């Protein structure tokens, strides 16, 4: 692990990592960035582990950013635990720590906002929650994050959901400035009693530490009301304030219900709402939040090749009356559009230009005698359900599906479907990346031997050339290795996914188990 204190050292290190790999498949190493202010705790470590899982190299930045502290805040006393942080990062397999001082980043030991070029978020996103109470904070955050993204140029950058306003603002900045990075939000990590992990928890006395747990209890009280059917902000915020009032030492700064993306106040939760709290215990300011979702549930099914994900996902969607989000049909639709337009399918620039006006719409058809029906597909309001399954499209779809720009476009469209919920989707990274907040995540798998036997039966039924079980097992094992190590959409099991091993089970039995999980978790009336 390298400790880097200069921009020049950081750039040299990154350049060495990004040398193309050896033939026959040259590729550029991926980099994940975890920006921190140090005093690392379990929440930070969860970000590092996710970055380690997703990328070839991980950079952690440790920088107590003076621009994001308002006058009178705890800049001078903010916890600084460099040696412990270095040890924690090394234990987690971090490749480099960037530890600049203010002069390195800003050109001045004591940077003055009025004398610097800054990145300022939309004013509307700073009108509520922490914005009015921490003037200058978010321009300081976006300025330093923009600088770090520009210096490291990571493939992905990781932020905790505990700082939900910061996460929303960073995502907006990345979108508005067209920065080529994926912002990954990671779940809040909590102590056993529910208190959200925070570097500022170190400020709390033993008594205050116990009293602070009321913040999470207040959020849970509102969540309980929400699950009973209350959707109005007035009722939900009343539950928060009533619970907080049980601890006289807790001074509420705000409790608000806002849209998670725009951060504008909500009178009622129609699809999703961010319920956020800031409160003081003594001189220590703590924040916490949770997201309330009233959309239809999402089922994310991941797993290795040959586990039967596609057939199972279609039948689960049919059984529950949900939409099967057919990613294969979406790639075929893009391929059809490219072929119809006459562009060179291997010209990624031309394909990217074409995709700007390629809007795909899907609809599920009921299964017939237990056999899934093909998904109906429209491209720009033209139905192409049959056309996308032609031999011409089939022969070219793999060339289109391999292009990162296509995957990026389709990811956005898939997540738009997920905004309203009511979908079932299968793949390799659905629960970890496409729908990380899916209500039910299933990791569908089977032993290599079982998948080889199934593949052999399929080949025989299709009158395809026979392969030995040993050869099929070797091929499946190699496919698993490639799928789990690929740079784009690697096979991952989400931490909160339920593993379902299908050895010895029929398709109907697997479908029945997933439907049962759905009804047990989300209500018997569904």
Short mmCIF file of C-alpha atoms in Angstrom, two decimals:
data_model
loop_
_atom_site.label_atom_id
_atom_site.label_comp_id
_atom_site.label_asym_id
_atom_site.label_seq_id
_atom_site.Cartn_x
_atom_site.Cartn_y
_atom_site.Cartn_z
CA UNK A 1 0.00 0.00 0.00
CA UNK A 2 1.32 3.44 -0.95
CA UNK A 3 0.88 6.63 1.05
CA UNK A 4 0.81 9.50 -1.44
CA UNK A 5 0.96 13.14 -0.39
CA UNK A 6 1.48 14.87 -3.73
CA UNK A 7 -0.53 15.22 -6.91
CA UNK A 8 2.53 14.17 -8.91
CA UNK A 9 2.95 10.96 -6.93
CA UNK A 10 -0.73 10.15 -7.27
CA UNK A 11 -0.65 10.64 -11.03
CA UNK A 12 2.44 8.47 -11.44
CA UNK A 13 0.86 5.70 -9.40
CA UNK A 14 -2.37 5.81 -11.41
CA UNK A 15 -0.49 5.86 -14.71
CA UNK A 16 1.38 2.69 -13.73
CA UNK A 17 -1.86 0.93 -12.86
CA UNK A 18 -3.49 1.94 -16.10
CA UNK A 19 -0.93 0.43 -18.44
CA UNK A 20 -2.85 -1.92 -20.80
CA UNK A 21 -2.70 -5.55 -19.75
CA UNK A 22 -0.87 -8.16 -21.75
CA UNK A 23 -2.27 -9.71 -24.91
CA UNK A 24 -4.42 -11.41 -26.08
CA UNK A 25 -7.08 -9.34 -24.25
CA UNK A 26 -5.60 -5.94 -23.38
CA UNK A 27 -7.63 -4.02 -20.82
CA UNK A 28 -7.19 -0.99 -18.59
CA UNK A 29 -7.33 -1.64 -14.84
CA UNK A 30 -10.37 -0.23 -13.06
CA UNK A 31 -10.02 2.14 -10.10
CA UNK A 32 -12.41 2.73 -7.22
CA UNK A 33 -12.27 5.89 -5.10
CA UNK A 34 -13.39 6.19 -1.47
CA UNK A 35 -13.22 9.85 -0.34
CA UNK A 36 -13.01 10.26 3.45
CA UNK A 37 -11.95 12.75 6.09
CA UNK A 38 -10.25 9.99 8.06
CA UNK A 39 -11.13 8.74 11.56
CA UNK A 40 -12.27 5.62 9.76
CA UNK A 41 -15.03 3.49 11.24
CA UNK A 42 -17.10 0.48 10.15
CA UNK A 43 -19.08 2.58 7.70
CA UNK A 44 -15.93 3.65 5.87
CA UNK A 45 -14.66 0.09 5.86
CA UNK A 46 -17.87 -1.08 4.19
CA UNK A 47 -17.25 1.41 1.37
CA UNK A 48 -13.67 0.16 1.00
CA UNK A 49 -14.81 -3.47 0.87
CA UNK A 50 -17.36 -2.67 -1.81
CA UNK A 51 -14.74 -0.79 -3.82
CA UNK A 52 -12.29 -3.67 -3.37
CA UNK A 53 -14.92 -6.07 -4.66
CA UNK A 54 -15.76 -3.98 -7.73
CA UNK A 55 -12.36 -2.74 -8.91
CA UNK A 56 -8.80 -3.78 -9.69
CA UNK A 57 -7.36 -0.96 -7.55
CA UNK A 58 -8.72 1.10 -4.64
CA UNK A 59 -7.70 4.64 -3.67
CA UNK A 60 -8.80 6.03 -0.31
CA UNK A 61 -8.43 9.76 0.22
CA UNK A 62 -7.97 11.18 3.72
CA UNK A 63 -8.45 14.93 3.79
CA UNK A 64 -10.17 17.07 6.41
CA UNK A 65 -11.55 19.61 3.96
CA UNK A 66 -11.52 23.14 5.42
CA UNK A 67 -13.94 24.43 2.79
CA UNK A 68 -16.83 22.36 4.13
CA UNK A 69 -16.62 23.59 7.73
CA UNK A 70 -18.62 26.68 8.58
CA UNK A 71 -17.26 29.23 11.09
CA UNK A 72 -17.57 27.85 14.62
CA UNK A 73 -17.70 24.20 13.49
CA UNK A 74 -15.24 21.53 14.57
CA UNK A 75 -12.49 21.88 11.92
CA UNK A 76 -9.67 22.10 14.46
CA UNK A 77 -10.99 19.37 16.74
CA UNK A 78 -12.22 16.95 14.05
CA UNK A 79 -10.79 13.49 14.87
CA UNK A 80 -7.48 12.80 13.16
CA UNK A 81 -6.25 9.21 13.54
CA UNK A 82 -3.85 8.71 10.65
CA UNK A 83 -1.88 5.74 11.97
CA UNK A 84 -5.02 3.79 12.85
CA UNK A 85 -6.51 4.71 9.46
CA UNK A 86 -3.42 3.48 7.62
CA UNK A 87 -3.53 0.17 9.48
CA UNK A 88 -7.24 -0.27 8.72
CA UNK A 89 -6.74 0.47 5.02
CA UNK A 90 -3.83 -1.93 4.74
CA UNK A 91 -5.89 -4.66 6.39
CA UNK A 92 -8.67 -4.08 3.84
CA UNK A 93 -6.34 -4.33 0.84
CA UNK A 94 -6.33 -0.66 -0.16
CA UNK A 95 -3.74 0.00 -2.88
CA UNK A 96 -3.06 3.68 -2.22
CA UNK A 97 -3.99 6.42 0.24
CA UNK A 98 -3.96 10.00 -0.99
CA UNK A 99 -3.23 12.22 2.03
CA UNK A 100 -2.75 15.78 0.78
CA UNK A 101 -2.62 18.94 2.85
CA UNK A 102 -4.75 22.00 1.99
CA UNK A 103 -1.89 23.67 0.14
CA UNK A 104 -1.53 20.65 -2.15
CA UNK A 105 -5.20 20.72 -3.12
CA UNK A 106 -5.99 24.42 -3.00
CA UNK A 107 -2.63 26.18 -3.33
CA UNK A 108 -3.04 27.79 0.10
CA UNK A 109 -2.54 26.45 3.61
CA UNK A 110 -5.72 28.31 4.62
CA UNK A 111 -7.92 28.42 1.50
CA UNK A 112 -10.45 31.22 1.25
CA UNK A 113 -13.63 30.42 -0.71
CA UNK A 114 -13.81 33.88 -2.25
CA UNK A 115 -10.38 33.41 -3.83
CA UNK A 116 -10.99 29.93 -5.27
CA UNK A 117 -12.88 28.51 -8.22
CA UNK A 118 -15.66 26.47 -6.63
CA UNK A 119 -18.30 24.01 -7.77
CA UNK A 120 -21.66 25.12 -6.39
CA UNK A 121 -24.66 22.76 -6.26
CA UNK A 122 -28.13 23.88 -7.35
CA UNK A 123 -29.53 26.30 -4.76
CA UNK A 124 -32.74 24.26 -4.56
CA UNK A 125 -30.81 21.24 -3.25
CA UNK A 126 -29.41 23.29 -0.35
CA UNK A 127 -32.69 24.87 0.82
CA UNK A 128 -33.60 22.03 3.16
CA UNK A 129 -32.11 19.47 5.54
CA UNK A 130 -28.51 20.45 6.41
CA UNK A 131 -28.26 23.26 3.84
CA UNK A 132 -29.70 26.19 5.86
CA UNK A 133 -27.81 25.10 8.99
CA UNK A 134 -24.36 24.66 7.40
CA UNK A 135 -23.88 27.60 5.06
CA UNK A 136 -21.07 26.98 2.60
CA UNK A 137 -20.84 23.30 3.50
CA UNK A 138 -22.09 21.77 0.26
CA UNK A 139 -20.14 24.02 -2.10
CA UNK A 140 -17.09 22.93 -0.09
CA UNK A 141 -18.07 19.28 -0.50
CA UNK A 142 -18.73 19.46 -4.23
CA UNK A 143 -15.54 21.44 -4.84
CA UNK A 144 -13.29 18.93 -3.10
CA UNK A 145 -15.12 15.93 -4.58
CA UNK A 146 -14.86 17.41 -8.08
CA UNK A 147 -11.11 17.93 -7.54
CA UNK A 148 -10.62 14.37 -6.30
CA UNK A 149 -12.64 12.90 -9.16
CA UNK A 150 -10.58 14.92 -11.62
CA UNK A 151 -7.28 13.85 -10.05
CA UNK A 152 -8.05 10.14 -9.64
CA UNK A 153 -10.45 9.73 -12.59
CA UNK A 154 -11.93 6.59 -11.04
CA UNK A 155 -14.37 4.24 -12.67
CA UNK A 156 -16.47 4.32 -9.51
CA UNK A 157 -16.66 6.50 -6.40
CA UNK A 158 -18.24 5.31 -3.15
CA UNK A 159 -20.32 7.34 -0.68
CA UNK A 160 -22.40 6.33 2.32
CA UNK A 161 -26.17 6.73 2.36
CA UNK A 162 -26.04 8.15 5.89
CA UNK A 163 -25.05 11.47 4.30
CA UNK A 164 -28.04 11.30 1.97
CA UNK A 165 -28.05 14.99 1.03
CA UNK A 166 -24.36 14.83 0.17
CA UNK A 167 -24.93 11.70 -1.93
CA UNK A 168 -27.80 13.29 -3.87
CA UNK A 169 -25.80 16.47 -4.49
CA UNK A 170 -22.70 14.58 -5.64
CA UNK A 171 -24.82 12.51 -8.02
CA UNK A 172 -26.37 15.67 -9.42
CA UNK A 173 -22.94 17.28 -9.84
CA UNK A 174 -21.60 14.24 -11.70
CA UNK A 175 -24.62 14.23 -14.00
CA UNK A 176 -24.61 18.00 -14.62
CA UNK A 177 -20.87 18.12 -15.33
CA UNK A 178 -20.93 14.92 -17.44
CA UNK A 179 -18.19 13.37 -15.34
CA UNK A 180 -17.34 9.81 -16.48
CA UNK A 181 -17.70 8.10 -13.12
CA UNK A 182 -20.33 5.90 -11.50
CA UNK A 183 -21.38 7.14 -8.06
CA UNK A 184 -22.13 4.14 -5.83
CA UNK A 185 -24.24 4.70 -2.73
CA UNK A 186 -23.67 2.16 0.05
CA UNK A 187 -26.04 1.34 2.93
CA UNK A 188 -25.64 2.99 6.32
CA UNK A 189 -23.69 0.85 8.77
CA UNK A 190 -25.04 0.83 12.32
CA UNK A 191 -23.92 -0.21 15.75
CA UNK A 192 -25.77 -3.11 17.36
CA UNK A 193 -28.21 -0.68 19.03
CA UNK A 194 -29.00 1.10 15.74
CA UNK A 195 -26.83 4.21 16.09
CA UNK A 196 -25.40 5.13 12.69
CA UNK A 197 -21.60 4.90 12.56
CA UNK A 198 -19.99 8.35 12.47
CA UNK A 199 -16.57 9.78 13.17
CA UNK A 200 -18.30 12.31 15.46
CA UNK A 201 -19.61 9.53 17.71
CA UNK A 202 -16.20 9.80 19.41
CA UNK A 203 -17.31 13.13 20.87
CA UNK A 204 -20.18 11.54 22.83
CA UNK A 205 -19.94 10.79 26.53
CA UNK A 206 -21.12 7.37 27.71
CA UNK A 207 -24.48 8.84 28.69
CA UNK A 208 -24.88 10.74 25.43
CA UNK A 209 -23.93 7.63 23.47
CA UNK A 210 -26.89 5.78 25.01
CA UNK A 211 -29.25 8.72 24.52
CA UNK A 212 -28.25 9.01 20.84
CA UNK A 213 -29.98 5.72 20.02
CA UNK A 214 -33.31 7.55 20.19
CA UNK A 215 -32.57 9.02 16.73
CA UNK A 216 -32.77 5.61 15.07
CA UNK A 217 -35.77 4.65 17.21
CA UNK A 218 -37.54 7.78 15.98
CA UNK A 219 -36.92 6.80 12.36
CA UNK A 220 -38.16 3.30 13.08
CA UNK A 221 -41.31 4.67 14.71
CA UNK A 222 -42.09 6.61 11.53
CA UNK A 223 -41.32 3.54 9.42
CA UNK A 224 -43.78 1.50 11.49
CA UNK A 225 -46.48 4.10 10.84
CA UNK A 226 -45.59 4.04 7.15
CA UNK A 227 -45.90 0.26 7.00
CA UNK A 228 -49.33 0.55 8.63
CA UNK A 229 -50.45 2.75 5.73
CA UNK A 230 -49.65 6.30 6.83
CA UNK A 231 -48.21 8.25 3.88
CA UNK A 232 -48.70 11.86 4.99
CA UNK A 233 -45.64 13.82 6.06
CA UNK A 234 -47.49 15.34 9.03
CA UNK A 235 -48.20 11.91 10.53
CA UNK A 236 -44.73 10.52 9.88
CA UNK A 237 -42.94 13.55 11.31
CA UNK A 238 -45.20 13.51 14.34
CA UNK A 239 -44.06 9.93 15.06
CA UNK A 240 -40.44 11.10 14.84
CA UNK A 241 -40.91 14.02 17.20
CA UNK A 242 -42.93 12.05 19.73
CA UNK A 243 -40.19 9.45 20.01
CA UNK A 244 -37.41 12.04 20.22
CA UNK A 245 -39.25 13.83 23.02
CA UNK A 246 -38.57 10.83 25.27
CA UNK A 247 -34.94 12.00 25.57
CA UNK A 248 -34.84 15.55 26.88
CA UNK A 249 -31.11 15.86 26.20
CA UNK A 250 -31.66 15.49 22.44
CA UNK A 251 -32.12 18.87 20.72
CA UNK A 252 -33.77 18.44 17.35
CA UNK A 253 -32.39 20.67 14.60
CA UNK A 254 -34.68 19.35 11.88
CA UNK A 255 -36.84 16.40 10.88
CA UNK A 256 -37.93 16.54 7.26
CA UNK A 257 -39.46 14.37 4.55
CA UNK A 258 -38.06 15.10 1.10
CA UNK A 259 -37.70 13.60 -2.36
CA UNK A 260 -34.49 11.51 -2.28
CA UNK A 261 -33.22 12.92 -5.60
CA UNK A 262 -34.39 16.54 -5.71
CA UNK A 263 -34.37 17.06 -1.91
CA UNK A 264 -37.63 19.00 -2.18
CA UNK A 265 -40.20 18.64 0.65
CA UNK A 266 -42.95 16.06 0.28
CA UNK A 267 -46.43 16.35 1.73
CA UNK A 268 -47.01 12.69 1.04
CA UNK A 269 -44.97 9.67 -0.05
CA UNK A 270 -46.24 8.52 -3.43
CA UNK A 271 -43.26 6.38 -4.46
CA UNK A 272 -40.20 7.13 -2.30
CA UNK A 273 -39.43 9.61 0.44
CA UNK A 274 -36.28 10.41 2.40
CA UNK A 275 -36.97 10.90 6.10
CA UNK A 276 -33.99 12.71 7.63
CA UNK A 277 -33.05 13.94 11.12
CA UNK A 278 -30.32 16.18 12.52
CA UNK A 279 -30.03 16.55 16.28
CA UNK A 280 -27.58 17.66 18.96
CA UNK A 281 -26.44 15.91 22.10
CA UNK A 282 -24.38 18.44 23.96
CA UNK A 283 -22.20 20.03 21.30
CA UNK A 284 -22.21 16.97 19.02
CA UNK A 285 -24.35 17.11 15.89
CA UNK A 286 -25.59 13.79 14.52
CA UNK A 287 -27.54 12.98 11.35
CA UNK A 288 -29.46 9.92 10.22
CA UNK A 289 -32.11 8.98 7.69
CA UNK A 290 -34.05 6.22 6.05
CA UNK A 291 -35.88 5.88 2.76
CA UNK A 292 -39.57 5.01 2.71
CA UNK A 293 -40.80 3.21 -0.41
CA UNK A 294 -44.43 2.77 -1.40
CA UNK A 295 -43.81 1.58 -4.95
CA UNK A 296 -44.51 -1.98 -6.00
CA UNK A 297 -41.75 -4.37 -4.90
CA UNK A 298 -38.76 -5.35 -7.04
CA UNK A 299 -37.34 -8.87 -7.21
CA UNK A 300 -33.66 -9.12 -8.20
CA UNK A 301 -32.41 -12.59 -9.19
CA UNK A 302 -28.68 -13.09 -9.66
CA UNK A 303 -26.61 -16.19 -10.14
CA UNK A 304 -24.17 -18.05 -12.35
CA UNK A 305 -24.84 -19.22 -15.90
CA UNK A 306 -26.93 -22.37 -16.16
CA UNK A 307 -28.80 -21.84 -12.89
CA UNK A 308 -32.11 -21.34 -14.72
CA UNK A 309 -32.46 -17.64 -13.88
CA UNK A 310 -34.22 -16.55 -17.07
CA UNK A 311 -36.97 -19.19 -17.05
CA UNK A 312 -37.50 -18.84 -13.31
CA UNK A 313 -37.64 -15.02 -13.42
CA UNK A 314 -40.23 -15.08 -16.23
CA UNK A 315 -42.45 -17.52 -14.37
CA UNK A 316 -42.11 -15.67 -11.04
CA UNK A 317 -43.17 -12.45 -12.78
CA UNK A 318 -46.12 -14.23 -14.37
CA UNK A 319 -47.20 -15.82 -11.09
CA UNK A 320 -47.09 -12.50 -9.23
CA UNK A 321 -48.42 -10.25 -12.00
CA UNK A 322 -45.17 -8.28 -12.25
CA UNK A 323 -43.18 -7.14 -15.29
CA UNK A 324 -40.30 -9.35 -16.36
CA UNK A 325 -37.58 -6.86 -17.21
CA UNK A 326 -36.04 -8.74 -20.10
CA UNK A 327 -32.50 -7.37 -20.49
CA UNK A 328 -31.81 -9.76 -23.35
CA UNK A 329 -34.74 -8.31 -25.30
CA UNK A 330 -33.42 -4.81 -24.59
CA UNK A 331 -30.01 -5.65 -26.07
CA UNK A 332 -31.75 -7.19 -29.06
CA UNK A 333 -33.81 -4.01 -29.47
CA UNK A 334 -30.67 -1.87 -29.57
CA UNK A 335 -29.12 -4.28 -32.08
CA UNK A 336 -32.23 -4.09 -34.29
CA UNK A 337 -32.14 -0.29 -34.12
CA UNK A 338 -28.48 -0.23 -35.15
CA UNK A 339 -29.05 -2.64 -38.02
CA UNK A 340 -32.06 -0.67 -39.26
CA UNK A 341 -29.99 2.51 -39.21
CA UNK A 342 -27.18 0.94 -41.20
CA UNK A 343 -24.39 1.88 -38.77
CA UNK A 344 -21.30 -0.25 -38.31
CA UNK A 345 -22.11 -2.30 -35.21
CA UNK A 346 -18.44 -2.31 -34.19
CA UNK A 347 -18.20 1.48 -34.39
CA UNK A 348 -18.88 2.33 -30.75
CA UNK A 349 -18.99 6.05 -31.48
CA UNK A 350 -21.71 5.62 -34.12
CA UNK A 351 -23.68 3.30 -31.83
CA UNK A 352 -23.41 5.80 -28.98
CA UNK A 353 -24.74 8.59 -31.22
CA UNK A 354 -27.63 6.38 -32.31
CA UNK A 355 -28.68 5.52 -28.77
CA UNK A 356 -29.60 9.11 -27.87
CA UNK A 357 -33.10 8.62 -29.30
CA UNK A 358 -33.57 4.89 -28.67
CA UNK A 359 -36.36 4.48 -26.11
CA UNK A 360 -37.34 0.89 -25.32
CA UNK A 361 -40.66 -0.22 -23.85
CA UNK A 362 -41.43 -3.72 -22.58
CA UNK A 363 -44.60 -5.63 -21.72
CA UNK A 364 -44.98 -9.14 -20.31
CA UNK A 365 -47.36 -11.68 -21.80
CA UNK A 366 -48.96 -14.43 -19.67
CA UNK A 367 -47.33 -17.85 -19.67
CA UNK A 368 -49.08 -20.53 -21.72
CA UNK A 369 -49.40 -23.96 -20.05
CA UNK A 370 -46.57 -23.06 -17.71
CA UNK A 371 -44.26 -22.01 -20.56
CA UNK A 372 -43.05 -18.37 -20.45
CA UNK A 373 -44.17 -16.20 -23.37
CA UNK A 374 -41.73 -13.91 -25.21
CA UNK A 375 -41.61 -10.32 -23.98
CA UNK A 376 -43.30 -7.76 -26.20
CA UNK A 377 -40.94 -4.94 -27.19
CA UNK A 378 -41.33 -1.48 -28.70
CA UNK A 379 -38.56 0.82 -29.94
CA UNK A 380 -39.68 4.46 -30.19
CA UNK A 381 -43.33 3.27 -30.20
CA UNK A 382 -42.76 0.76 -33.04
CA UNK A 383 -43.40 -2.84 -31.99
CA UNK A 384 -40.41 -5.02 -32.82
CA UNK A 385 -41.26 -8.14 -30.79
CA UNK A 386 -40.74 -10.48 -33.75
CA UNK A 387 -38.07 -8.48 -35.57
CA UNK A 388 -35.62 -8.56 -32.64
CA UNK A 389 -35.67 -12.36 -32.65
CA UNK A 390 -34.65 -12.72 -36.30
CA UNK A 391 -31.45 -14.63 -37.19
CA UNK A 392 -29.95 -11.33 -38.38
CA UNK A 393 -30.31 -9.75 -34.94
CA UNK A 394 -29.32 -12.94 -33.12
CA UNK A 395 -26.05 -13.07 -35.04
CA UNK A 396 -25.07 -9.53 -34.02
CA UNK A 397 -26.43 -9.01 -30.50
CA UNK A 398 -23.25 -10.12 -28.71
CA UNK A 399 -21.24 -7.38 -30.45
CA UNK A 400 -23.69 -4.75 -29.19
CA UNK A 401 -24.02 -6.18 -25.66
CA UNK A 402 -20.25 -6.00 -25.15
CA UNK A 403 -20.13 -2.22 -25.54
CA UNK A 404 -20.00 -0.27 -22.23
CA UNK A 405 -22.00 2.64 -23.65
CA UNK A 406 -24.88 0.30 -24.47
CA UNK A 407 -24.82 -1.20 -20.99
CA UNK A 408 -24.83 2.31 -19.51
CA UNK A 409 -27.85 3.42 -21.55
CA UNK A 410 -29.84 0.30 -20.77
CA UNK A 411 -28.96 0.54 -17.08
CA UNK A 412 -30.57 3.98 -16.99
CA UNK A 413 -33.70 2.71 -18.72
CA UNK A 414 -33.88 -0.34 -16.44
CA UNK A 415 -33.64 1.87 -13.36
CA UNK A 416 -36.41 4.08 -14.74
CA UNK A 417 -38.65 1.00 -14.75
CA UNK A 418 -37.55 0.31 -11.21
CA UNK A 419 -38.65 3.77 -10.03
CA UNK A 420 -42.26 2.59 -10.12
CA UNK A 421 -41.37 -0.94 -9.02
CA UNK A 422 -43.32 -4.04 -9.89
CA UNK A 423 -40.53 -5.74 -11.83
CA UNK A 424 -38.54 -8.97 -11.79
CA UNK A 425 -35.05 -8.94 -13.30
CA UNK A 426 -32.25 -11.47 -13.48
CA UNK A 427 -28.56 -11.24 -14.27
CA UNK A 428 -25.16 -11.02 -12.59
CA UNK A 429 -25.31 -7.68 -10.77
CA UNK A 430 -29.00 -6.88 -10.41
CA UNK A 431 -29.11 -6.87 -6.61
CA UNK A 432 -25.73 -5.17 -6.23
CA UNK A 433 -25.83 -2.54 -8.97
CA UNK A 434 -29.03 -2.27 -11.01
CA UNK A 435 -31.53 -2.48 -8.12
CA UNK A 436 -29.53 -2.32 -4.87
CA UNK A 437 -32.74 -1.45 -2.98
CA UNK A 438 -34.81 -4.36 -4.31
CA UNK A 439 -37.26 -5.65 -1.72
CA UNK A 440 -36.30 -9.27 -2.45
CA UNK A 441 -32.88 -10.41 -3.67
CA UNK A 442 -32.28 -14.03 -4.59
CA UNK A 443 -28.96 -15.61 -5.54
CA UNK A 444 -30.02 -18.58 -7.63
CA UNK A 445 -27.33 -21.21 -7.99
CA UNK A 446 -26.60 -24.90 -8.41
CA UNK A 447 -23.52 -27.06 -8.25
CA UNK A 448 -21.29 -27.21 -11.31
CA UNK A 449 -22.19 -30.88 -11.66
CA UNK A 450 -25.94 -30.16 -11.63
CA UNK A 451 -25.61 -27.36 -14.19
CA UNK A 452 -23.53 -29.60 -16.43
CA UNK A 453 -26.19 -32.32 -16.29
CA UNK A 454 -28.87 -29.77 -17.21
CA UNK A 455 -26.78 -28.45 -20.09
CA UNK A 456 -26.22 -31.97 -21.39
CA UNK A 457 -29.99 -32.63 -21.35
CA UNK A 458 -30.60 -29.36 -23.21
CA UNK A 459 -28.06 -30.22 -25.89
CA UNK A 460 -29.59 -33.66 -26.37
CA UNK A 461 -33.11 -32.19 -26.62
CA UNK A 462 -31.88 -29.73 -29.27
CA UNK A 463 -30.08 -32.49 -31.24
CA UNK A 464 -26.80 -30.64 -30.71
CA UNK A 465 -23.41 -32.42 -30.76
CA UNK A 466 -22.86 -34.32 -27.54
CA UNK A 467 -20.31 -33.21 -24.95
CA UNK A 468 -19.02 -35.21 -22.01
CA UNK A 469 -20.08 -34.19 -18.52
CA UNK A 470 -16.43 -33.59 -17.67
CA UNK A 471 -16.01 -31.16 -20.58
CA UNK A 472 -19.24 -29.36 -19.67
CA UNK A 473 -18.16 -29.04 -16.04
CA UNK A 474 -14.84 -27.53 -17.08
CA UNK A 475 -16.60 -25.08 -19.41
CA UNK A 476 -19.08 -24.02 -16.72
CA UNK A 477 -16.33 -23.64 -14.13
CA UNK A 478 -14.36 -21.40 -16.51
CA UNK A 479 -17.51 -19.37 -17.29
CA UNK A 480 -18.06 -18.83 -13.56
CA UNK A 481 -14.50 -17.59 -13.16
CA UNK A 482 -14.82 -15.16 -16.06
CA UNK A 483 -18.22 -13.89 -14.94
CA UNK A 484 -17.03 -13.18 -11.41
CA UNK A 485 -13.86 -11.36 -12.50
CA UNK A 486 -15.10 -9.39 -15.52
CA UNK A 487 -14.70 -5.61 -15.30
CA UNK A 488 -18.23 -4.81 -16.51
CA UNK A 489 -21.18 -6.22 -14.53
CA UNK A 490 -19.26 -8.92 -12.60
CA UNK A 491 -21.20 -11.73 -10.96
CA UNK A 492 -21.80 -10.76 -7.33
CA UNK A 493 -24.00 -11.98 -4.53
CA UNK A 494 -25.54 -9.05 -2.66
CA UNK A 495 -24.95 -9.19 1.09
CA UNK A 496 -28.70 -9.25 1.74
CA UNK A 497 -29.53 -11.80 -0.98
CA UNK A 498 -31.06 -15.16 -0.11
CA UNK A 499 -29.10 -18.03 -1.63
CA UNK A 500 -31.30 -20.64 -3.25
CA UNK A 501 -29.51 -23.83 -4.30
CA UNK A 502 -31.57 -25.58 -6.95
CA UNK A 503 -29.90 -29.02 -7.07
CA UNK A 504 -32.66 -31.60 -7.18
CA UNK A 505 -35.45 -29.03 -7.59
CA UNK A 506 -37.81 -28.70 -10.54
CA UNK A 507 -38.44 -25.30 -12.12
CA UNK A 508 -41.92 -25.22 -10.55
CA UNK A 509 -40.43 -25.90 -7.12
CA UNK A 510 -37.89 -23.09 -7.52
CA UNK A 511 -40.59 -20.67 -8.68
CA UNK A 512 -42.75 -21.71 -5.73
CA UNK A 513 -39.94 -21.04 -3.26
CA UNK A 514 -39.31 -17.53 -4.63
CA UNK A 515 -43.01 -16.70 -4.69
CA UNK A 516 -43.22 -17.94 -1.10
CA UNK A 517 -40.31 -15.74 -0.06
CA UNK A 518 -41.97 -12.77 -1.73
CA UNK A 519 -45.27 -13.31 0.05
CA UNK A 520 -43.65 -14.03 3.42
CA UNK A 521 -41.57 -10.86 3.25
CA UNK A 522 -43.97 -8.50 1.56
CA UNK A 523 -47.42 -9.55 2.67
CA UNK A 524 -49.63 -12.58 2.28
CA UNK A 525 -52.21 -10.54 0.41
CA UNK A 526 -49.97 -10.03 -2.62
#
